[in-house]
PDB file of C-alpha atoms in Angstrom:
ATOM      1  CA  UNK D  14     -79.496  -8.858  23.895  1.00 54.00           C
ATOM      2  CA  UNK D  15     -80.968  -7.800  27.391  1.00 61.00           C
ATOM      3  CA  UNK D  16     -82.021  -4.057  28.454  1.00 63.00           C
ATOM      4  CA  UNK D  17     -79.979  -1.641  29.316  1.00 62.00           C
ATOM      5  CA  UNK D  18     -81.183  -1.343  32.794  1.00 82.00           C
ATOM      6  CA  UNK D  19     -82.450  -4.494  34.605  1.00 92.00           C
ATOM      7  CA  UNK D  20     -84.527  -4.709  37.886  1.00 95.00           C
ATOM      8  CA  UNK D  21     -83.525  -6.858  40.113  1.00 96.00           C
ATOM      9  CA  UNK D  22     -86.514  -8.522  42.409  1.00 97.00           C
ATOM     10  CA  UNK D  23     -86.038 -10.189  45.588  1.00 96.00           C
ATOM     11  CA  UNK D  24     -87.598 -13.581  45.941  1.00 97.00           C
ATOM     12  CA  UNK D  25     -90.114 -12.595  48.327  1.00 97.00           C
ATOM     13  CA  UNK D  26     -91.396  -9.863  45.970  1.00 97.00           C
ATOM     14  CA  UNK D  27     -91.534 -11.490  42.696  1.00 97.00           C
ATOM     15  CA  UNK D  28     -93.114 -14.546  45.072  1.00 97.00           C
ATOM     16  CA  UNK D  29     -96.045 -12.037  46.102  1.00 98.00           C
ATOM     17  CA  UNK D  30     -96.360 -10.556  42.462  1.00 98.00           C
ATOM     18  CA  UNK D  31     -96.581 -14.961  40.831  1.00 98.00           C
ATOM     19  CA  UNK D  32     -98.804 -15.827  44.012  1.00 98.00           C
ATOM     20  CA  UNK D  33    -101.741 -12.972  43.225  1.00 98.00           C
ATOM     21  CA  UNK D  34    -101.483 -13.427  39.370  1.00 98.00           C
ATOM     22  CA  UNK D  35    -102.126 -16.671  40.216  1.00 98.00           C
ATOM     23  CA  UNK D  36    -105.661 -16.148  42.013  1.00 98.00           C
ATOM     24  CA  UNK D  37    -106.405 -14.192  39.479  1.00 98.00           C
ATOM     25  CA  UNK D  38    -106.085 -16.551  36.925  1.00 98.00           C
ATOM     26  CA  UNK D  39    -107.359 -19.715  38.565  1.00 98.00           C
ATOM     27  CA  UNK D  40    -110.712 -18.279  39.039  1.00 97.00           C
ATOM     28  CA  UNK D  41    -111.375 -18.562  35.781  1.00 97.00           C
ATOM     29  CA  UNK D  42    -109.005 -21.540  34.780  1.00 97.00           C
ATOM     30  CA  UNK D  43    -110.381 -23.794  37.809  1.00 97.00           C
ATOM     31  CA  UNK D  44    -113.879 -24.189  36.938  1.00 97.00           C
ATOM     32  CA  UNK D  45    -112.949 -24.874  33.462  1.00 97.00           C
ATOM     33  CA  UNK D  46    -110.730 -27.784  34.558  1.00 97.00           C
ATOM     34  CA  UNK D  47    -113.244 -29.250  36.958  1.00 97.00           C
ATOM     35  CA  UNK D  48    -116.163 -29.744  34.134  1.00 96.00           C
ATOM     36  CA  UNK D  49    -113.554 -31.372  31.637  1.00 94.00           C
ATOM     37  CA  UNK D  50    -113.216 -33.682  34.616  1.00 95.00           C
ATOM     38  CA  UNK D  51    -117.030 -34.098  34.790  1.00 96.00           C
ATOM     39  CA  UNK D  52    -117.411 -33.738  30.353  1.00 94.00           C
ATOM     40  CA  UNK D  53    -119.304 -30.869  31.161  1.00 94.00           C
ATOM     41  CA  UNK D  54    -119.578 -28.083  28.751  1.00 92.00           C
ATOM     42  CA  UNK D  55    -120.360 -24.168  29.425  1.00 93.00           C
ATOM     43  CA  UNK D  56    -121.067 -22.343  26.065  1.00 92.00           C
ATOM     44  CA  UNK D  57    -119.819 -18.794  27.705  1.00 93.00           C
ATOM     45  CA  UNK D  58    -117.028 -19.354  29.974  1.00 94.00           C
ATOM     46  CA  UNK D  59    -115.388 -22.686  28.223  1.00 95.00           C
ATOM     47  CA  UNK D  60    -114.558 -20.776  25.238  1.00 95.00           C
ATOM     48  CA  UNK D  61    -111.431 -18.647  26.102  1.00 96.00           C
ATOM     49  CA  UNK D  62    -109.375 -21.943  26.949  1.00 97.00           C
ATOM     50  CA  UNK D  63    -111.253 -24.163  23.845  1.00 95.00           C
ATOM     51  CA  UNK D  64    -110.982 -21.674  21.099  1.00 95.00           C
ATOM     52  CA  UNK D  65    -107.796 -20.404  22.007  1.00 96.00           C
ATOM     53  CA  UNK D  66    -104.762 -22.494  22.265  1.00 94.00           C
ATOM     54  CA  UNK D  67    -103.343 -21.423  25.748  1.00 96.00           C
ATOM     55  CA  UNK D  68    -104.297 -24.129  28.547  1.00 95.00           C
ATOM     56  CA  UNK D  69    -105.106 -23.062  31.835  1.00 97.00           C
ATOM     57  CA  UNK D  70    -101.771 -24.351  33.286  1.00 96.00           C
ATOM     58  CA  UNK D  71     -99.596 -22.060  30.700  1.00 97.00           C
ATOM     59  CA  UNK D  72    -102.193 -19.151  31.988  1.00 98.00           C
ATOM     60  CA  UNK D  73    -101.275 -19.666  35.943  1.00 98.00           C
ATOM     61  CA  UNK D  74     -97.751 -18.974  34.876  1.00 97.00           C
ATOM     62  CA  UNK D  75     -96.726 -15.377  35.468  1.00 98.00           C
ATOM     63  CA  UNK D  76     -93.828 -13.659  33.703  1.00 98.00           C
ATOM     64  CA  UNK D  77     -92.708 -10.245  34.776  1.00 98.00           C
ATOM     65  CA  UNK D  78     -91.725  -9.122  31.112  1.00 96.00           C
ATOM     66  CA  UNK D  79     -88.906  -7.614  29.800  1.00 95.00           C
ATOM     67  CA  UNK D  80     -85.604  -5.841  31.870  1.00 94.00           C
ATOM     68  CA  UNK D  81     -86.774  -7.553  35.025  1.00 97.00           C
ATOM     69  CA  UNK D  82     -84.467 -10.310  36.827  1.00 97.00           C
ATOM     70  CA  UNK D  83     -85.697 -13.031  39.558  1.00 98.00           C
ATOM     71  CA  UNK D  84     -83.429 -13.393  42.280  1.00 97.00           C
ATOM     72  CA  UNK D  85     -83.199 -15.989  44.516  1.00 96.00           C
ATOM     73  CA  UNK D  86     -83.272 -19.773  44.674  1.00 95.00           C
ATOM     74  CA  UNK D  87     -86.772 -19.993  43.818  1.00 95.00           C
ATOM     75  CA  UNK D  88     -85.999 -18.707  39.968  1.00 97.00           C
ATOM     76  CA  UNK D  89     -83.733 -21.339  39.115  1.00 96.00           C
ATOM     77  CA  UNK D  90     -86.699 -23.351  37.960  1.00 95.00           C
ATOM     78  CA  UNK D  91     -86.813 -21.113  35.401  1.00 96.00           C
ATOM     79  CA  UNK D  92     -83.542 -22.240  33.722  1.00 95.00           C
ATOM     80  CA  UNK D  93     -85.877 -25.232  32.711  1.00 95.00           C
ATOM     81  CA  UNK D  94     -88.571 -22.490  31.092  1.00 96.00           C
ATOM     82  CA  UNK D  95     -88.323 -21.356  27.739  1.00 96.00           C
ATOM     83  CA  UNK D  96     -87.052 -18.553  26.970  1.00 97.00           C
ATOM     84  CA  UNK D  97     -85.419 -17.704  30.120  1.00 97.00           C
ATOM     85  CA  UNK D  98     -81.885 -16.558  30.738  1.00 96.00           C
ATOM     86  CA  UNK D  99     -79.243 -16.975  33.381  1.00 96.00           C
ATOM     87  CA  UNK D 100     -77.673 -13.341  34.590  1.00 96.00           C
ATOM     88  CA  UNK D 101     -74.842 -12.360  37.141  1.00 95.00           C
ATOM     89  CA  UNK D 102     -75.193  -9.179  39.350  1.00 92.00           C
ATOM     90  CA  UNK D 103     -72.265  -6.946  38.203  1.00 88.00           C
ATOM     91  CA  UNK D 104     -71.929  -5.655  41.545  1.00 89.00           C
ATOM     92  CA  UNK D 105     -73.015  -8.631  43.924  1.00 90.00           C
ATOM     93  CA  UNK D 106     -72.215 -11.656  41.900  1.00 92.00           C
ATOM     94  CA  UNK D 107     -76.029 -12.673  42.206  1.00 93.00           C
ATOM     95  CA  UNK D 108     -77.595 -15.322  39.999  1.00 95.00           C
ATOM     96  CA  UNK D 109     -81.234 -14.471  38.604  1.00 97.00           C
ATOM     97  CA  UNK D 110     -83.289 -15.468  35.411  1.00 98.00           C
ATOM     98  CA  UNK D 111     -84.777 -12.828  32.964  1.00 97.00           C
ATOM     99  CA  UNK D 112     -86.864 -12.997  29.433  1.00 97.00           C
ATOM    100  CA  UNK D 113     -84.021 -13.860  26.845  1.00 96.00           C
ATOM    101  CA  UNK D 114     -85.885 -10.996  24.621  1.00 95.00           C
ATOM    102  CA  UNK D 115     -83.085 -12.079  21.357  1.00 94.00           C
ATOM    103  CA  UNK D 116     -83.788 -15.789  21.450  1.00 95.00           C
ATOM    104  CA  UNK D 117     -87.548 -15.388  22.151  1.00 97.00           C
ATOM    105  CA  UNK D 118     -87.406 -12.683  18.919  1.00 96.00           C
ATOM    106  CA  UNK D 119     -85.583 -14.857  16.768  1.00 95.00           C
ATOM    107  CA  UNK D 120     -87.647 -18.040  17.230  1.00 96.00           C
ATOM    108  CA  UNK D 121     -90.985 -15.969  16.754  1.00 96.00           C
ATOM    109  CA  UNK D 122     -89.966 -13.429  14.370  1.00 96.00           C
ATOM    110  CA  UNK D 123     -93.131 -14.321  12.028  1.00 95.00           C
ATOM    111  CA  UNK D 124     -95.384 -14.237  14.416  1.00 95.00           C
ATOM    112  CA  UNK D 125     -94.318 -11.014  16.295  1.00 97.00           C
ATOM    113  CA  UNK D 126     -93.895  -9.322  12.808  1.00 95.00           C
ATOM    114  CA  UNK D 127     -97.680 -10.064  12.456  1.00 95.00           C
ATOM    115  CA  UNK D 128     -98.899  -9.018  15.506  1.00 96.00           C
ATOM    116  CA  UNK D 129     -97.211  -5.773  14.770  1.00 96.00           C
ATOM    117  CA  UNK D 130     -99.060  -5.692  11.826  1.00 96.00           C
ATOM    118  CA  UNK D 131    -102.468  -6.407  12.604  1.00 96.00           C
ATOM    119  CA  UNK D 132    -102.034  -4.553  15.850  1.00 97.00           C
ATOM    120  CA  UNK D 133    -100.980  -1.455  14.242  1.00 96.00           C
ATOM    121  CA  UNK D 134    -103.781  -1.456  11.738  1.00 95.00           C
ATOM    122  CA  UNK D 135    -106.166  -1.884  14.252  1.00 95.00           C
ATOM    123  CA  UNK D 136    -105.002   1.070  16.816  1.00 94.00           C
ATOM    124  CA  UNK D 137    -105.247   3.517  13.988  1.00 93.00           C
ATOM    125  CA  UNK D 138    -108.627   2.943  12.379  1.00 93.00           C
ATOM    126  CA  UNK D 139    -111.936   3.726  13.012  1.00 93.00           C
ATOM    127  CA  UNK D 140    -114.318   1.545  14.881  1.00 94.00           C
ATOM    128  CA  UNK D 141    -117.206  -0.282  12.833  1.00 93.00           C
ATOM    129  CA  UNK D 142    -120.707   0.213  15.301  1.00 95.00           C
ATOM    130  CA  UNK D 143    -123.238  -1.166  12.870  1.00 92.00           C
ATOM    131  CA  UNK D 144    -122.777  -5.147  12.588  1.00 94.00           C
ATOM    132  CA  UNK D 145    -125.177  -5.915  15.965  1.00 96.00           C
ATOM    133  CA  UNK D 146    -123.349  -9.520  16.483  1.00 95.00           C
ATOM    134  CA  UNK D 147    -125.078 -10.871  13.428  1.00 97.00           C
ATOM    135  CA  UNK D 148    -121.874 -12.944  12.898  1.00 96.00           C
ATOM    136  CA  UNK D 149    -123.018 -15.482  15.799  1.00 95.00           C
ATOM    137  CA  UNK D 150    -126.611 -15.811  13.742  1.00 97.00           C
ATOM    138  CA  UNK D 151    -124.748 -16.030  10.647  1.00 97.00           C
ATOM    139  CA  UNK D 152    -123.098 -19.177  11.633  1.00 96.00           C
ATOM    140  CA  UNK D 153    -126.385 -21.389  12.245  1.00 96.00           C
ATOM    141  CA  UNK D 154    -128.645 -19.591   9.474  1.00 96.00           C
ATOM    142  CA  UNK D 155    -130.452 -22.163   7.910  1.00 96.00           C
ATOM    143  CA  UNK D 156    -129.769 -24.644  10.592  1.00 92.00           C
ATOM    144  CA  UNK D 157    -133.064 -26.878   9.508  1.00 89.00           C
ATOM    145  CA  UNK D 158    -130.422 -27.689   6.821  1.00 89.00           C
ATOM    146  CA  UNK D 159    -127.047 -27.063   8.306  1.00 82.00           C
ATOM    147  CA  UNK D 160    -127.216 -28.149  11.668  1.00 78.00           C
ATOM    148  CA  UNK D 161    -127.127 -25.914  15.256  1.00 79.00           C
ATOM    149  CA  UNK D 162    -123.008 -25.449  15.735  1.00 76.00           C
ATOM    150  CA  UNK D 163    -123.353 -25.868  19.331  1.00 77.00           C
ATOM    151  CA  UNK D 164    -125.988 -28.313  19.296  1.00 81.00           C
ATOM    152  CA  UNK D 165    -127.109 -28.564  22.877  1.00 85.00           C
ATOM    153  CA  UNK D 166    -128.168 -25.221  22.646  1.00 92.00           C
ATOM    154  CA  UNK D 167    -131.854 -24.302  21.605  1.00 94.00           C
ATOM    155  CA  UNK D 168    -132.259 -20.923  19.303  1.00 96.00           C
ATOM    156  CA  UNK D 169    -134.099 -18.591  20.735  1.00 96.00           C
ATOM    157  CA  UNK D 170    -136.656 -17.350  17.858  1.00 97.00           C
ATOM    158  CA  UNK D 171    -136.346 -20.864  16.561  1.00 96.00           C
ATOM    159  CA  UNK D 172    -134.703 -22.196  12.922  1.00 95.00           C
ATOM    160  CA  UNK D 173    -136.946 -19.858  10.767  1.00 96.00           C
ATOM    161  CA  UNK D 174    -137.386 -16.789  12.821  1.00 98.00           C
ATOM    162  CA  UNK D 175    -133.402 -17.131  13.050  1.00 97.00           C
ATOM    163  CA  UNK D 176    -133.476 -17.248   9.363  1.00 97.00           C
ATOM    164  CA  UNK D 177    -135.619 -14.134   9.157  1.00 98.00           C
ATOM    165  CA  UNK D 178    -133.235 -11.834  11.435  1.00 98.00           C
ATOM    166  CA  UNK D 179    -130.441 -12.753   9.095  1.00 97.00           C
ATOM    167  CA  UNK D 180    -132.547 -11.710   5.843  1.00 97.00           C
ATOM    168  CA  UNK D 181    -133.770  -8.526   7.476  1.00 96.00           C
ATOM    169  CA  UNK D 182    -129.994  -7.028   8.027  1.00 96.00           C
ATOM    170  CA  UNK D 183    -126.810  -6.206   6.242  1.00 93.00           C
ATOM    171  CA  UNK D 184    -124.421  -8.331   7.649  1.00 95.00           C
ATOM    172  CA  UNK D 185    -121.131  -6.040   7.762  1.00 93.00           C
ATOM    173  CA  UNK D 186    -118.340  -8.427   9.743  1.00 94.00           C
ATOM    174  CA  UNK D 187    -115.134  -7.688   9.236  1.00 95.00           C
ATOM    175  CA  UNK D 188    -113.194 -10.596  11.055  1.00 95.00           C
ATOM    176  CA  UNK D 189    -112.521 -13.357   8.977  1.00 95.00           C
ATOM    177  CA  UNK D 190    -112.152 -15.922  12.127  1.00 94.00           C
ATOM    178  CA  UNK D 191    -115.814 -14.968  12.741  1.00 94.00           C
ATOM    179  CA  UNK D 192    -116.570 -15.021   8.644  1.00 95.00           C
ATOM    180  CA  UNK D 193    -115.220 -18.387   8.505  1.00 95.00           C
ATOM    181  CA  UNK D 194    -117.744 -20.311  10.751  1.00 94.00           C
ATOM    182  CA  UNK D 195    -120.568 -19.112   8.757  1.00 96.00           C
ATOM    183  CA  UNK D 196    -122.948 -21.543   6.975  1.00 96.00           C
ATOM    184  CA  UNK D 197    -122.693 -21.512   2.951  1.00 96.00           C
ATOM    185  CA  UNK D 198    -125.997 -20.166   2.571  1.00 97.00           C
ATOM    186  CA  UNK D 199    -124.831 -16.869   4.842  1.00 97.00           C
ATOM    187  CA  UNK D 200    -121.542 -16.597   2.975  1.00 97.00           C
ATOM    188  CA  UNK D 201    -122.531 -14.417  -0.069  1.00 97.00           C
ATOM    189  CA  UNK D 202    -124.510 -12.400   2.652  1.00 97.00           C
ATOM    190  CA  UNK D 203    -122.135 -10.870   4.119  1.00 96.00           C
ATOM    191  CA  UNK D 204    -121.131  -7.014   2.630  1.00 94.00           C
ATOM    192  CA  UNK D 205    -117.317  -8.445   2.791  1.00 94.00           C
ATOM    193  CA  UNK D 206    -115.499 -11.529   2.131  1.00 95.00           C
ATOM    194  CA  UNK D 207    -113.027 -11.287   4.537  1.00 95.00           C
ATOM    195  CA  UNK D 208    -109.784 -13.799   4.199  1.00 95.00           C
ATOM    196  CA  UNK D 209    -106.279 -14.626   6.118  1.00 93.00           C
ATOM    197  CA  UNK D 210    -104.832 -12.170   3.565  1.00 93.00           C
ATOM    198  CA  UNK D 211    -107.225  -9.258   3.831  1.00 94.00           C
ATOM    199  CA  UNK D 212    -107.221  -9.553   7.612  1.00 94.00           C
ATOM    200  CA  UNK D 213    -104.473  -6.670   8.323  1.00 92.00           C
ATOM    201  CA  UNK D 214    -106.415  -4.472   6.463  1.00 94.00           C
ATOM    202  CA  UNK D 215    -109.798  -5.187   7.499  1.00 95.00           C
ATOM    203  CA  UNK D 216    -108.885  -5.626  11.526  1.00 94.00           C
ATOM    204  CA  UNK D 217    -110.670  -2.708  13.354  1.00 96.00           C
ATOM    205  CA  UNK D 218    -111.664  -1.862  17.227  1.00 95.00           C
ATOM    206  CA  UNK D 219    -115.329  -2.135  17.158  1.00 96.00           C
ATOM    207  CA  UNK D 220    -115.096  -5.566  16.130  1.00 96.00           C
ATOM    208  CA  UNK D 221    -115.609  -7.852  19.268  1.00 96.00           C
ATOM    209  CA  UNK D 222    -113.404 -11.028  17.929  1.00 96.00           C
ATOM    210  CA  UNK D 223    -110.564  -8.722  17.217  1.00 97.00           C
ATOM    211  CA  UNK D 224    -110.711  -7.216  20.678  1.00 98.00           C
ATOM    212  CA  UNK D 225    -110.940 -11.059  22.159  1.00 98.00           C
ATOM    213  CA  UNK D 226    -108.494 -11.470  19.669  1.00 97.00           C
ATOM    214  CA  UNK D 227    -105.779  -9.120  21.669  1.00 98.00           C
ATOM    215  CA  UNK D 228    -105.576 -11.983  24.207  1.00 98.00           C
ATOM    216  CA  UNK D 229    -104.300 -14.264  21.643  1.00 97.00           C
ATOM    217  CA  UNK D 230    -101.336 -11.933  20.545  1.00 97.00           C
ATOM    218  CA  UNK D 231    -100.765 -11.350  24.523  1.00 98.00           C
ATOM    219  CA  UNK D 232    -100.272 -14.964  24.769  1.00 98.00           C
ATOM    220  CA  UNK D 233     -98.632 -15.584  21.540  1.00 97.00           C
ATOM    221  CA  UNK D 234     -95.841 -12.750  22.683  1.00 97.00           C
ATOM    222  CA  UNK D 235     -95.406 -14.504  26.186  1.00 97.00           C
ATOM    223  CA  UNK D 236     -93.030 -14.148  28.371  1.00 98.00           C
ATOM    224  CA  UNK D 237     -92.068 -10.666  26.307  1.00 97.00           C
ATOM    225  CA  UNK D 238     -95.746  -9.404  27.229  1.00 98.00           C
ATOM    226  CA  UNK D 239     -95.771  -9.034  31.460  1.00 98.00           C
ATOM    227  CA  UNK D 240     -98.636 -11.317  33.088  1.00 98.00           C
ATOM    228  CA  UNK D 241    -100.865  -8.337  34.049  1.00 98.00           C
ATOM    229  CA  UNK D 242    -101.131  -7.282  30.521  1.00 98.00           C
ATOM    230  CA  UNK D 243    -101.785 -11.227  29.409  1.00 98.00           C
ATOM    231  CA  UNK D 244    -104.726 -11.215  32.346  1.00 98.00           C
ATOM    232  CA  UNK D 245    -106.011  -7.705  31.313  1.00 98.00           C
ATOM    233  CA  UNK D 246    -106.680  -8.695  28.063  1.00 98.00           C
ATOM    234  CA  UNK D 247    -107.953 -12.282  28.954  1.00 98.00           C
ATOM    235  CA  UNK D 248    -110.444 -10.455  31.179  1.00 98.00           C
ATOM    236  CA  UNK D 249    -111.531  -8.218  28.354  1.00 98.00           C
ATOM    237  CA  UNK D 250    -112.143 -11.765  26.178  1.00 98.00           C
ATOM    238  CA  UNK D 251    -114.216 -12.850  29.181  1.00 98.00           C
ATOM    239  CA  UNK D 252    -116.337 -10.214  29.639  1.00 98.00           C
ATOM    240  CA  UNK D 253    -116.655  -9.596  25.564  1.00 98.00           C
ATOM    241  CA  UNK D 254    -117.390 -13.566  25.034  1.00 97.00           C
ATOM    242  CA  UNK D 255    -120.608 -13.499  27.409  1.00 96.00           C
ATOM    243  CA  UNK D 256    -121.930 -10.321  25.580  1.00 97.00           C
ATOM    244  CA  UNK D 257    -121.275 -12.158  22.296  1.00 96.00           C
ATOM    245  CA  UNK D 258    -123.229 -14.654  23.549  1.00 96.00           C
ATOM    246  CA  UNK D 259    -126.183 -12.894  25.250  1.00 97.00           C
ATOM    247  CA  UNK D 260    -126.469 -11.154  21.783  1.00 97.00           C
ATOM    248  CA  UNK D 261    -126.764 -14.224  19.688  1.00 97.00           C
ATOM    249  CA  UNK D 262    -129.422 -16.318  18.629  1.00 97.00           C
ATOM    250  CA  UNK D 263    -129.227 -18.914  21.174  1.00 96.00           C
ATOM    251  CA  UNK D 264    -131.481 -19.051  24.505  1.00 96.00           C
ATOM    252  CA  UNK D 265    -128.767 -18.972  27.077  1.00 95.00           C
ATOM    253  CA  UNK D 266    -131.539 -19.161  30.108  1.00 92.00           C
ATOM    254  CA  UNK D 267    -130.476 -21.857  31.520  1.00 91.00           C
ATOM    255  CA  UNK D 268    -126.868 -20.334  32.434  1.00 91.00           C
ATOM    256  CA  UNK D 269    -128.677 -17.133  33.540  1.00 91.00           C
ATOM    257  CA  UNK D 270    -127.707 -15.019  30.875  1.00 92.00           C
ATOM    258  CA  UNK D 271    -130.133 -12.602  29.516  1.00 95.00           C
ATOM    259  CA  UNK D 272    -130.634 -12.100  25.889  1.00 97.00           C
ATOM    260  CA  UNK D 273    -129.700  -8.911  24.232  1.00 98.00           C
ATOM    261  CA  UNK D 274    -132.604  -8.698  21.384  1.00 98.00           C
ATOM    262  CA  UNK D 275    -130.554  -7.247  18.713  1.00 97.00           C
ATOM    263  CA  UNK D 276    -133.360  -7.936  16.583  1.00 97.00           C
ATOM    264  CA  UNK D 277    -134.794  -5.020  18.063  1.00 97.00           C
ATOM    265  CA  UNK D 278    -133.816  -1.316  18.400  1.00 97.00           C
ATOM    266  CA  UNK D 279    -133.705  -1.628  22.130  1.00 98.00           C
ATOM    267  CA  UNK D 280    -131.156  -4.296  21.540  1.00 98.00           C
ATOM    268  CA  UNK D 281    -129.279  -2.671  19.268  1.00 97.00           C
ATOM    269  CA  UNK D 282    -128.745   0.440  21.161  1.00 98.00           C
ATOM    270  CA  UNK D 283    -127.905  -1.658  24.294  1.00 98.00           C
ATOM    271  CA  UNK D 284    -125.484  -3.583  21.704  1.00 97.00           C
ATOM    272  CA  UNK D 285    -123.688  -0.726  20.472  1.00 97.00           C
ATOM    273  CA  UNK D 286    -123.427   1.287  24.118  1.00 97.00           C
ATOM    274  CA  UNK D 287    -121.898  -1.880  25.365  1.00 98.00           C
ATOM    275  CA  UNK D 288    -119.423  -2.501  21.741  1.00 97.00           C
ATOM    276  CA  UNK D 289    -118.380   0.990  22.274  1.00 97.00           C
ATOM    277  CA  UNK D 290    -117.053   0.390  25.999  1.00 97.00           C
ATOM    278  CA  UNK D 291    -115.148  -2.793  24.815  1.00 98.00           C
ATOM    279  CA  UNK D 292    -113.540  -1.006  22.230  1.00 97.00           C
ATOM    280  CA  UNK D 293    -112.508   1.629  24.319  1.00 97.00           C
ATOM    281  CA  UNK D 294    -110.754  -0.866  26.492  1.00 97.00           C
ATOM    282  CA  UNK D 295    -109.582  -2.371  23.792  1.00 98.00           C
ATOM    283  CA  UNK D 296    -107.625   0.415  22.323  1.00 97.00           C
ATOM    284  CA  UNK D 297    -105.552   0.963  25.554  1.00 97.00           C
ATOM    285  CA  UNK D 298    -104.468  -2.325  25.551  1.00 98.00           C
ATOM    286  CA  UNK D 299    -103.780  -2.784  21.936  1.00 98.00           C
ATOM    287  CA  UNK D 300    -101.526   0.134  22.048  1.00 97.00           C
ATOM    288  CA  UNK D 301     -99.579  -1.364  25.245  1.00 97.00           C
ATOM    289  CA  UNK D 302     -99.078  -4.881  23.340  1.00 98.00           C
ATOM    290  CA  UNK D 303     -98.311  -2.863  20.196  1.00 98.00           C
ATOM    291  CA  UNK D 304     -95.685  -1.043  22.770  1.00 97.00           C
ATOM    292  CA  UNK D 305     -94.171  -4.577  23.443  1.00 97.00           C
ATOM    293  CA  UNK D 306     -94.086  -5.858  19.962  1.00 96.00           C
ATOM    294  CA  UNK D 307     -92.296  -2.974  18.700  1.00 96.00           C
ATOM    295  CA  UNK D 308     -89.712  -2.863  21.093  1.00 94.00           C
ATOM    296  CA  UNK D 309     -88.640  -6.613  20.642  1.00 95.00           C
ATOM    297  CA  UNK D 310     -85.269  -6.791  18.862  1.00 92.00           C
ATOM    298  CA  UNK D 311     -86.271  -8.195  15.300  1.00 90.00           C
ATOM    299  CA  UNK D 312     -83.522 -10.224  12.869  1.00 83.00           C
ATOM    300  CA  UNK D 313     -82.648  -7.578  10.078  1.00 77.00           C
ATOM    301  CA  UNK D 314     -83.967  -9.005   6.669  1.00 65.00           C
TER     302      UNK D 314
END
């Protein structure tokens, strides 16, 4: 099944777009690859390539999205790319390659349906802006007994000071993939007990992790999602990760990161301001991703 209208791109045009995408992506991916070769770590910039499953080489590949046919000899390599289909121009007989939506939707049915549920739920819910990033603090609560998750990073307030911040606040994390990293002592301190099953009910646009996960949904729906949207989601996740770690209990001064001191009124105010800005960016991207997910031709059940 193909879109009723196909846009044919000559090779020089799509090559230019592919090169621009690669330049945009390698700016983030190449430093990570170089660090890996040297066995070096970066607590902020490695996250999108280690926590998430898409690797730099996959990110570098440019996909135009549905309804676009890539013409020219250079497009023939896509005959070996997953979820691409050869098509013939009805008037000129020219051959090109386009995304095979039917094959993609048939193979990734469960992922597409789950993405639809998660994206549709969060795009309509109000945001929670009272968490203050305490999920990262809960992950190192009682570190004297549990150790530190990022063992090479010192705690800005020390173990006792970090524990005191956790105990002085009500923790309101709604995101299971943050909650699952809590220390055992922190789990009962959370106002909610998120699970994978309740994720579809709890996902909300104020959550930094839910907004970072837009990148996950974007690459899971690739190549149906155009690469410009994937990169928009990636760059949002990159910015959020930086802010998330600035507000964390870790001392990142060696990496040039100034702390957002969420244990203070001024720090809380700064956190919420940035959180709301990210939520606005995320909702626009979430709506675009949802439009792609809803357009895919899922098998009838």
